[in-house]
Every structure is written in C-alpha cells, then in structure tokens.
CSV table of C-alpha atoms in Angstrom, one decimal:
chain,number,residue,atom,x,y,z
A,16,UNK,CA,-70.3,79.8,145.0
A,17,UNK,CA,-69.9,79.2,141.5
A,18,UNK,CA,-68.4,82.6,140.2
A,19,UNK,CA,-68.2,84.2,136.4
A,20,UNK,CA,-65.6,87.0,136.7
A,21,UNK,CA,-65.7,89.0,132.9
A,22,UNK,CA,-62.7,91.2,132.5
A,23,UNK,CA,-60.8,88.6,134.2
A,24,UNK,CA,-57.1,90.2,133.6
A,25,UNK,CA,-58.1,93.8,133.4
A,26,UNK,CA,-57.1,96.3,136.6
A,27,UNK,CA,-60.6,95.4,139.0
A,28,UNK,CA,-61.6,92.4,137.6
A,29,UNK,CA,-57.8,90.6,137.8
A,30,UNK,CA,-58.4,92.1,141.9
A,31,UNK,CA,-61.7,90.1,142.0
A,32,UNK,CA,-60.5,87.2,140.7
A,33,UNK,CA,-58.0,87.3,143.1
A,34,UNK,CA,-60.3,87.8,146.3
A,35,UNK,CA,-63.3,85.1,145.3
A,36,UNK,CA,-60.5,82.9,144.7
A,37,UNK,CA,-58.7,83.5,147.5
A,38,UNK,CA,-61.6,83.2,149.7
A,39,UNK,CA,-62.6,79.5,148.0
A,40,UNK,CA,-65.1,80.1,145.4
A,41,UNK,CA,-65.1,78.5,141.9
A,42,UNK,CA,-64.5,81.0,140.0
A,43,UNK,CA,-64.3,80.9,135.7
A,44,UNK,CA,-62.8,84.1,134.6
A,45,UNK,CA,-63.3,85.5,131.3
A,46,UNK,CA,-60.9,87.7,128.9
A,47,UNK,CA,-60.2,88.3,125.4
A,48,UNK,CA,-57.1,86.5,126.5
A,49,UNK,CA,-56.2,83.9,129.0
A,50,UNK,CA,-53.5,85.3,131.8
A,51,UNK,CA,-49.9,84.2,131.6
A,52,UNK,CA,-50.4,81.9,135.3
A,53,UNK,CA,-52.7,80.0,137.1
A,54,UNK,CA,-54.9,80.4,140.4
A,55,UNK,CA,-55.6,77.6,142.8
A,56,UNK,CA,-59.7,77.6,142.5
A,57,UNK,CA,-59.9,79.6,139.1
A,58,UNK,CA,-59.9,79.0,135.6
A,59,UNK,CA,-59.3,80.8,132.3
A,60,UNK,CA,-61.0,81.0,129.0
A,61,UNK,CA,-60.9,83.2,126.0
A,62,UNK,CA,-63.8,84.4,124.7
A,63,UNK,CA,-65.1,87.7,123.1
A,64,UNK,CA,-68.0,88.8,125.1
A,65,UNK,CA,-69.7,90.5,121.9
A,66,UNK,CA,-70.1,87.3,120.2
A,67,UNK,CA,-73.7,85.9,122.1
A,68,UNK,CA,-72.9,82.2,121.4
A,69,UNK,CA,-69.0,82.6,123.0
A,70,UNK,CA,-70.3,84.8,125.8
A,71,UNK,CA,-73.6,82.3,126.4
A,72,UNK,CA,-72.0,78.9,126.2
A,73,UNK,CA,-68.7,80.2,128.5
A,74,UNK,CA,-71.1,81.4,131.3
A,75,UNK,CA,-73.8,79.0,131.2
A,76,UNK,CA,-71.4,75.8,131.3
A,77,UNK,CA,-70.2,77.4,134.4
A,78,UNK,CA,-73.5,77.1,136.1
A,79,UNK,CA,-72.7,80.4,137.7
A,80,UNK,CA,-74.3,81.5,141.1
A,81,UNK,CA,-73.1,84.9,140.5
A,82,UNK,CA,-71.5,86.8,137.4
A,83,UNK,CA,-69.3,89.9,138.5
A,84,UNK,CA,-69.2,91.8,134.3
A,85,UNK,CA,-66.2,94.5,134.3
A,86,UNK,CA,-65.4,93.6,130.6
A,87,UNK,CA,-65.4,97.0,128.6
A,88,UNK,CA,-63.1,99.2,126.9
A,89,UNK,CA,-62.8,101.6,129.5
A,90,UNK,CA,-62.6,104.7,128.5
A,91,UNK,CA,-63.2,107.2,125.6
A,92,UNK,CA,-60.0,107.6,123.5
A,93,UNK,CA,-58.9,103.6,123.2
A,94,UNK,CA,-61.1,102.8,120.1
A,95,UNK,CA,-63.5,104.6,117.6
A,96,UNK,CA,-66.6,106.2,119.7
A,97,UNK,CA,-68.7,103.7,117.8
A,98,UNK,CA,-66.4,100.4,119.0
A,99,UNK,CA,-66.6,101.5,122.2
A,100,UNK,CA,-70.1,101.6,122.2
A,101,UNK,CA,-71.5,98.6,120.3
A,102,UNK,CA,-68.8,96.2,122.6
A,103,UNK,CA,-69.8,97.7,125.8
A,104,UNK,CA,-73.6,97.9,125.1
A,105,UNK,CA,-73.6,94.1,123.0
A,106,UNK,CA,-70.8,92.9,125.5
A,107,UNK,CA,-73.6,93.5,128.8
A,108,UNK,CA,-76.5,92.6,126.9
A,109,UNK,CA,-74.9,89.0,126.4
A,110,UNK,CA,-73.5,88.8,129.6
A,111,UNK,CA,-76.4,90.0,131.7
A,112,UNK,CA,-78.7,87.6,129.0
A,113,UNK,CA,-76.8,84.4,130.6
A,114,UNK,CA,-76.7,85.7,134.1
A,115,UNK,CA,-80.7,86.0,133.6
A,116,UNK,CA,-80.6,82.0,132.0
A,117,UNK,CA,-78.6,80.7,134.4
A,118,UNK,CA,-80.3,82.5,137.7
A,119,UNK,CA,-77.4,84.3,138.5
A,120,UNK,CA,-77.2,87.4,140.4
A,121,UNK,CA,-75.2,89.9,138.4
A,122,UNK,CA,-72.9,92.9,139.5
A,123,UNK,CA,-71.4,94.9,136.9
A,124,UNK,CA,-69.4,97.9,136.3
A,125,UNK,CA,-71.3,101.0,135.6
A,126,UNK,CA,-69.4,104.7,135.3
A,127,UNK,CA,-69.4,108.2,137.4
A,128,UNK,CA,-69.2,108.8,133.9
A,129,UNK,CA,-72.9,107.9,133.2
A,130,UNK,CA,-73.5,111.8,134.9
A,131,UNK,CA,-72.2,113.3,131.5
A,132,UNK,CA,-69.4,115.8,133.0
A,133,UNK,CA,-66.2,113.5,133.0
A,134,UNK,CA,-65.8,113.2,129.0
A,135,UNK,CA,-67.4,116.0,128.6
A,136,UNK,CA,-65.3,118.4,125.7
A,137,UNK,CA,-66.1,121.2,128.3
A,138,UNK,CA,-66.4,119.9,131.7
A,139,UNK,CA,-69.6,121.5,133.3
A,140,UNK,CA,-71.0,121.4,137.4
A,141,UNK,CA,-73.8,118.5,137.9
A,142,UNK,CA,-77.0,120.0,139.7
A,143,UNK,CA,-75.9,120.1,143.2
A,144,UNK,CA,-73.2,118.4,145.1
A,145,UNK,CA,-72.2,115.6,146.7
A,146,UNK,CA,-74.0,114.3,143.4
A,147,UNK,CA,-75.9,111.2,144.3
A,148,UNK,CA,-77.0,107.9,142.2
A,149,UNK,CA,-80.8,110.4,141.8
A,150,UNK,CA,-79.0,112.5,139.9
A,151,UNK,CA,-79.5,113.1,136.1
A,152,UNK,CA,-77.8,110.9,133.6
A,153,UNK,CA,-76.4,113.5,131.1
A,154,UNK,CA,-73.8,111.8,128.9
A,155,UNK,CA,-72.0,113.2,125.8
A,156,UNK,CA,-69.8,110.5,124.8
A,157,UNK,CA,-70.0,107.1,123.9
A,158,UNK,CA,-68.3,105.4,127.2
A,159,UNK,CA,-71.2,107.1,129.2
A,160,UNK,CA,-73.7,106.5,127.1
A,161,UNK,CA,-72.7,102.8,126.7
A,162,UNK,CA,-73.3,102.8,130.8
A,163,UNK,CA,-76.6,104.7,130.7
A,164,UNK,CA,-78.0,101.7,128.3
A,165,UNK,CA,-75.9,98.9,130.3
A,166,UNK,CA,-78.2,100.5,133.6
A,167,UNK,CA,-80.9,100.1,131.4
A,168,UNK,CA,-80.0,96.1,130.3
A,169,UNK,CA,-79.2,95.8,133.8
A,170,UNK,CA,-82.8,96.9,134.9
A,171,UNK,CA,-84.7,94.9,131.9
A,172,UNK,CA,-82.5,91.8,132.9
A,173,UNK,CA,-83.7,91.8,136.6
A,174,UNK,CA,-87.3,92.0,136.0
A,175,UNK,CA,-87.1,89.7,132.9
A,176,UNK,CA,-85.6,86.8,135.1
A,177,UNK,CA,-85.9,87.8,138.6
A,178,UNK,CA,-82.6,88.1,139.8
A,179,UNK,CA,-80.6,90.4,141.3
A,180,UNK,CA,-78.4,93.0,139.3
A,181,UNK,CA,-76.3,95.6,141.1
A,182,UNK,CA,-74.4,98.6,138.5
A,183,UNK,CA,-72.1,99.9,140.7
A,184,UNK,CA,-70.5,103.6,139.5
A,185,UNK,CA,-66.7,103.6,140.2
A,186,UNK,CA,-64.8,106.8,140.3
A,187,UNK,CA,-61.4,106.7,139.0
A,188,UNK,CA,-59.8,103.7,140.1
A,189,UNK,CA,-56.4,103.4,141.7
A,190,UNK,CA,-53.8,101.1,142.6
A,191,UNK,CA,-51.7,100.3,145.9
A,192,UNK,CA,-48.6,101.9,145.4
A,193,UNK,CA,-49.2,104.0,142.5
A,194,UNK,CA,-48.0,107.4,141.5
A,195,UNK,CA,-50.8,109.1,139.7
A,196,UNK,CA,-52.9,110.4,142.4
A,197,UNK,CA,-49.2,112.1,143.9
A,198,UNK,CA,-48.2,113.0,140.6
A,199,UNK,CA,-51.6,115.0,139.8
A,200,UNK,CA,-51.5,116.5,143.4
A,201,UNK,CA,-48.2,117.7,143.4
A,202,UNK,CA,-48.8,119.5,139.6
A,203,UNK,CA,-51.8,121.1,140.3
A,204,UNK,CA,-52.3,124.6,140.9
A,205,UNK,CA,-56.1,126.0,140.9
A,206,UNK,CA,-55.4,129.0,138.6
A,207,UNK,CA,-53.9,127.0,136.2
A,208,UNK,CA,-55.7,124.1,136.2
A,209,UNK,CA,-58.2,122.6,133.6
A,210,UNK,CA,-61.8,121.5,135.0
A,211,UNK,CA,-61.9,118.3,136.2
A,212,UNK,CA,-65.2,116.2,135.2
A,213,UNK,CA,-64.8,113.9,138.0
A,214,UNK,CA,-64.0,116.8,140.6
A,215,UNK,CA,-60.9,114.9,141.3
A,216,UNK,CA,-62.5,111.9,143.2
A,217,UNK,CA,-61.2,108.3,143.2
A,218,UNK,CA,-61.6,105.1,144.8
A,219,UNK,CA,-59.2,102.5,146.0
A,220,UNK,CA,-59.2,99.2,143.7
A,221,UNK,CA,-60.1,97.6,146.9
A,222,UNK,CA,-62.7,99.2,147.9
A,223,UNK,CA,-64.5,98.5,144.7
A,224,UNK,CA,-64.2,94.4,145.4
A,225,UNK,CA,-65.5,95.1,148.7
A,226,UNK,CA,-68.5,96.4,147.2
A,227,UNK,CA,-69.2,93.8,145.0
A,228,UNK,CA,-68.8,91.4,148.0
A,229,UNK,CA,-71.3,93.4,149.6
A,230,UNK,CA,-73.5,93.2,146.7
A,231,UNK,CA,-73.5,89.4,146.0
A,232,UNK,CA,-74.0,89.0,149.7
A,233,UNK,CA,-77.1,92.0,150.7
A,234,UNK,CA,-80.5,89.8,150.1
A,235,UNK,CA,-82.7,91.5,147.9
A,236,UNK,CA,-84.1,91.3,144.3
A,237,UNK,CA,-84.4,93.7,141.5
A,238,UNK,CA,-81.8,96.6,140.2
A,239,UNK,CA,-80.0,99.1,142.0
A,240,UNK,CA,-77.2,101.2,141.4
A,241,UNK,CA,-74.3,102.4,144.0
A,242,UNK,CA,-72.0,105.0,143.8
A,243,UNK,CA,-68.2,103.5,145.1
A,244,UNK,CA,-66.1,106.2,145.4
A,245,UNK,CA,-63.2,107.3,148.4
A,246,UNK,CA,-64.1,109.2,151.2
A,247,UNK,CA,-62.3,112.7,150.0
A,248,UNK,CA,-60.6,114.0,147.5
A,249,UNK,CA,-56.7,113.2,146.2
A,250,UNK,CA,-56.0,116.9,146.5
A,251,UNK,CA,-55.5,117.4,149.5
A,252,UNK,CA,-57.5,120.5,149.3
A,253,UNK,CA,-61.2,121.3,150.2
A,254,UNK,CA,-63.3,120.1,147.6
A,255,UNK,CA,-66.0,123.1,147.0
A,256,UNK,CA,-63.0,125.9,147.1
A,257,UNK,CA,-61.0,123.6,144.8
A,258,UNK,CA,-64.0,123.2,142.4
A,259,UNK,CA,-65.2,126.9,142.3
A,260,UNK,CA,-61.5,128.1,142.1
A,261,UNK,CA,-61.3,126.0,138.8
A,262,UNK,CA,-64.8,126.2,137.4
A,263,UNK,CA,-65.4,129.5,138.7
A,264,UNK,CA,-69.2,128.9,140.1
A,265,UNK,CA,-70.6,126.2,142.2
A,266,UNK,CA,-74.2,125.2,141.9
A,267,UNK,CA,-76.4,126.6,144.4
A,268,UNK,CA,-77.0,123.2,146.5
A,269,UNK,CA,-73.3,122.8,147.6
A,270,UNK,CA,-73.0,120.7,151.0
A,271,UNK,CA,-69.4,119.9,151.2
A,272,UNK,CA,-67.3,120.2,154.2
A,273,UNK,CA,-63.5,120.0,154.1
A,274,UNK,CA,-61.7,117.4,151.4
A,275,UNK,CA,-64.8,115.5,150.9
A,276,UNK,CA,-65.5,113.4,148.2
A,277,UNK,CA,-67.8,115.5,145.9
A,278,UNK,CA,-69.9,112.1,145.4
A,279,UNK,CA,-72.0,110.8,147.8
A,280,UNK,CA,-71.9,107.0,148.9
A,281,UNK,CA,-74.7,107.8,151.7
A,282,UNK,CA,-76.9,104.7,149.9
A,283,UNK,CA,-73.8,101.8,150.2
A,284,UNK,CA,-73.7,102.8,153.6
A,285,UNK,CA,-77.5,102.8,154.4
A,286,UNK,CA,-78.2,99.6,152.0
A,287,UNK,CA,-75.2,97.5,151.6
A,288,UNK,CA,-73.2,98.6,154.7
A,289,UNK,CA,-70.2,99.1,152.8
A,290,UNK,CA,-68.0,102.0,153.1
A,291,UNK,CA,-64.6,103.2,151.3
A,292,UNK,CA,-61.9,102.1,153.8
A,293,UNK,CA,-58.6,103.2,151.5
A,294,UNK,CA,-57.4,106.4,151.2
A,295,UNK,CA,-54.7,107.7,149.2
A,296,UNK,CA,-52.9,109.2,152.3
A,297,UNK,CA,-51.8,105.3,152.9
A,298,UNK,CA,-51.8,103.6,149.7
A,299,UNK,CA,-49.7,105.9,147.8
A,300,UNK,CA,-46.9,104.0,150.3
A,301,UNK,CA,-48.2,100.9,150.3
A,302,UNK,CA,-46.2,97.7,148.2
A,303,UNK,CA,-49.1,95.5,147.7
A,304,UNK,CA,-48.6,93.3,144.4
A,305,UNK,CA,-51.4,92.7,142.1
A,306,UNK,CA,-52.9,89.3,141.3
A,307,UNK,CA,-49.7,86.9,140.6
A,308,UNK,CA,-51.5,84.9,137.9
A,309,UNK,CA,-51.0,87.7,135.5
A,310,UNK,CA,-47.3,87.6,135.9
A,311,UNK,CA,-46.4,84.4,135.8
C-alpha cells in the first residue's frame, strides 16, 4: 500500500512508521519536522498539518491507500487550551478532508480522554466499569474535547466519501524498556494517593500499531471507534479495591475481577480480532530500541 503516516517522529507514529515500512509498504510520513535519518521504503516531509493547502497537497501527491493521523499536541498542559484545540480539531479536519479526496481509509488517534475524567481538575468515576466505547463522552478540557469533535470529523468524513475511518482511544501509552509505569507502582500508596482519571490503565506502544494493522486490514465501511488499552492494570493491585480505596465509592455497575483493565476492549476482540499482547510485567525489562531513523 501506499501509506500517509501524520505524526511521523512522535512516540506511536515514529513505531508505525517503522512497522509499515518494515513490512514493504510506501509509506510518506509527515511532521512539523523531518527526522534526523532515513528508512528504506519511507520518506519525510515537513508540513504543518493546520495549514489545508500544506496538509492537502502532501497527502494527495502521495496517492495514499491509507492515512494513519497521530499528529496532535498530546496532551493538556503543552500549549494554551485554545492551541491545543484549534490544531487538533483544524489538523484532523484537513487530514481526514484528503483521506476523503483521495479514497483513503483513515485510522486516527482518538483519546480515553474523550470520557472527560482524565483532565479532569477533580477526577470523577464514569458510569459503570470496565467503561466501554457506549459510554458518555464527558470532557472538560480542551485535549478531550478536540477528540470528541475529531470522532465527529471522523464520522462526517466516512459518510461524505465513503471510506472507512477507525478512531481508536489509546490509554496511556508506554514504551519497551521504560521506567514510568515501575516508578508510579513502586510510589503509590492508596491512602495517599491522588485519583487517577485513567484508573491507572495503559497500553503497550505496540499493541496500538497492532491495532491500526488490524484496522487497515478488517473489510468494512463507515466509522467506528475502539478502545486499545492493556489487559490489566500497572499496579499490580486489583483494580476495583484500588479505585474505591482512592476515590472512595465505586459506581454501582462494577464488574472487575482481579488487576483488570478498568476499560473494556471486548469490541477489538469481537470486530477486529485484535487483542493487547504486552504487558508491563515483560516490557518494563525489555531493550527494544525505537525507530533508528530518528537517531541517526
């Protein structure tokens, strides 16, 4: 396939670059900045994704089969709430725009976020738990609320143009061999602890390019969304004592049994056949590199 990778040297999108690459696809990817390297069967441009005519003319020269969008700022706290916003929501309008032109099928990064709790000034419980992709869309910030309307671009954009557009809702991503989820576990204590909006769930860098795989590949039409989170929590600890220790209550539908993960991917494994195949417990130790073209 011809492949449009946006975000191109962030954390995930540098990792999907890598594996379409790898695997012998075309692929153009797309940053603010070009990478230090190069990748056999990828190439590099700068462009700024707000801007319509950079974002249209760098994805529709490609003549993309499919365009994988993880270009955002990522979080609150990097930029103004109002930068984040506007380059998020202008950013996946463009993107999913060209996608639309050019026939491509589209997968693109949505948020657990997009539930409200995570940013949240006081984190709060969602409805029930595991919370699933049905569940209300509540956000109070401006990195949410940039992925409730992206969900709705995503939607407009498949029934506009008849493609396929998958938002996919990553929990907190991590990275083979890093320290974070082992430095949070081994700080934490439950009567000291400040709520958590995510309910300390994760997902394994990997495990979210497997998903888009599983996307681009699953035959179907329209817009869906998928939840692509680890199996359990990085605690170590069962998740509904953990949560009602902290928060103090749970909601009154509560079906969680031991450590796990207090979102539900129950649809990725009916629909796409996917399922989280990482866990903390082994990548903590493990010394994979990241992509080499953005050390060179």
């Amino acid at each position: 396939m011809n492949v449009v990778v946006t975000g191109a040297t962030g954390g995930v999108g540098s990792w999907i670059v890598e594996r379409f690459a790898s695997e012998g696809h075309e692929v153009l990817g797309i940053d603010l900045e070009r990478p230090a390297g190069e990748r056999e069967n990828a190439d590099f441009l700068a462009a700024d994704l707000t801007e319509q005519g950079q974002a249209w003319e760098a994805i529709l020269a490609h003549e993309p089969d499919a365009v994988i969008h993880f270009a955002a700022i990522p979080r609150v706290g990097l930029e103004p709430g109002a930068e984040t916003f506007l380059t998020n929501v202008s950013s996946t309008y463009h993107v999913l725009e060209a996608a639309g032109q050019a026939g491509a099928d589209v997968v693109w990064a949505s948020s657990e976020s997009i539930y409200g709790s995570v940013f949240a000034d006081e984190p709060w419980l969602p409805d029930y738990f595991p919370i699933d992709e049905a569940h209300p869309r509540r956000p109070e910030d401006p990195y949410a609320t940039s992925k409730l309307v992206g969900e709705d671009v995503a939607a407009m954009a498949a029934r506009k143009h008849g493609i396929s557009v998958t938002s996919v809702r990553p929990s907190w991503v991590t990275y083979p061999g890093g320290e974070r989820t082992a430095q949070a576990r081994e700080t934490f204590d439950p009567e000291t602890a400040d709520p958590n909006g995510n309910f300390w769930s994760y997902v394994d860098v990997r495990d979210v390019v497997s998903m888009v795989e599983a996307a681009l590949e699953t035959d179907r039409g329209g817009h869906e969304t998928y939840l692509a989170v680890a199996a359990e929590n990085y605690l170590g600890r069962p998740t509904a004592e953990t949560i009602e220790a902290v928060f103090g209550d749970l909601p009154a539908e509560c079906d969680l049994e031991g450590e796990e993960s207090p979102f539900s991917t129950a649809k990725a494994r009916t629909e796409l056949g996917w399922e989280p195949e990482h866990s903390w417990q082994e990548a903590e130790d493990e010394a994979i590199a990241g992509p080499a073209f953005l050390d060179d």
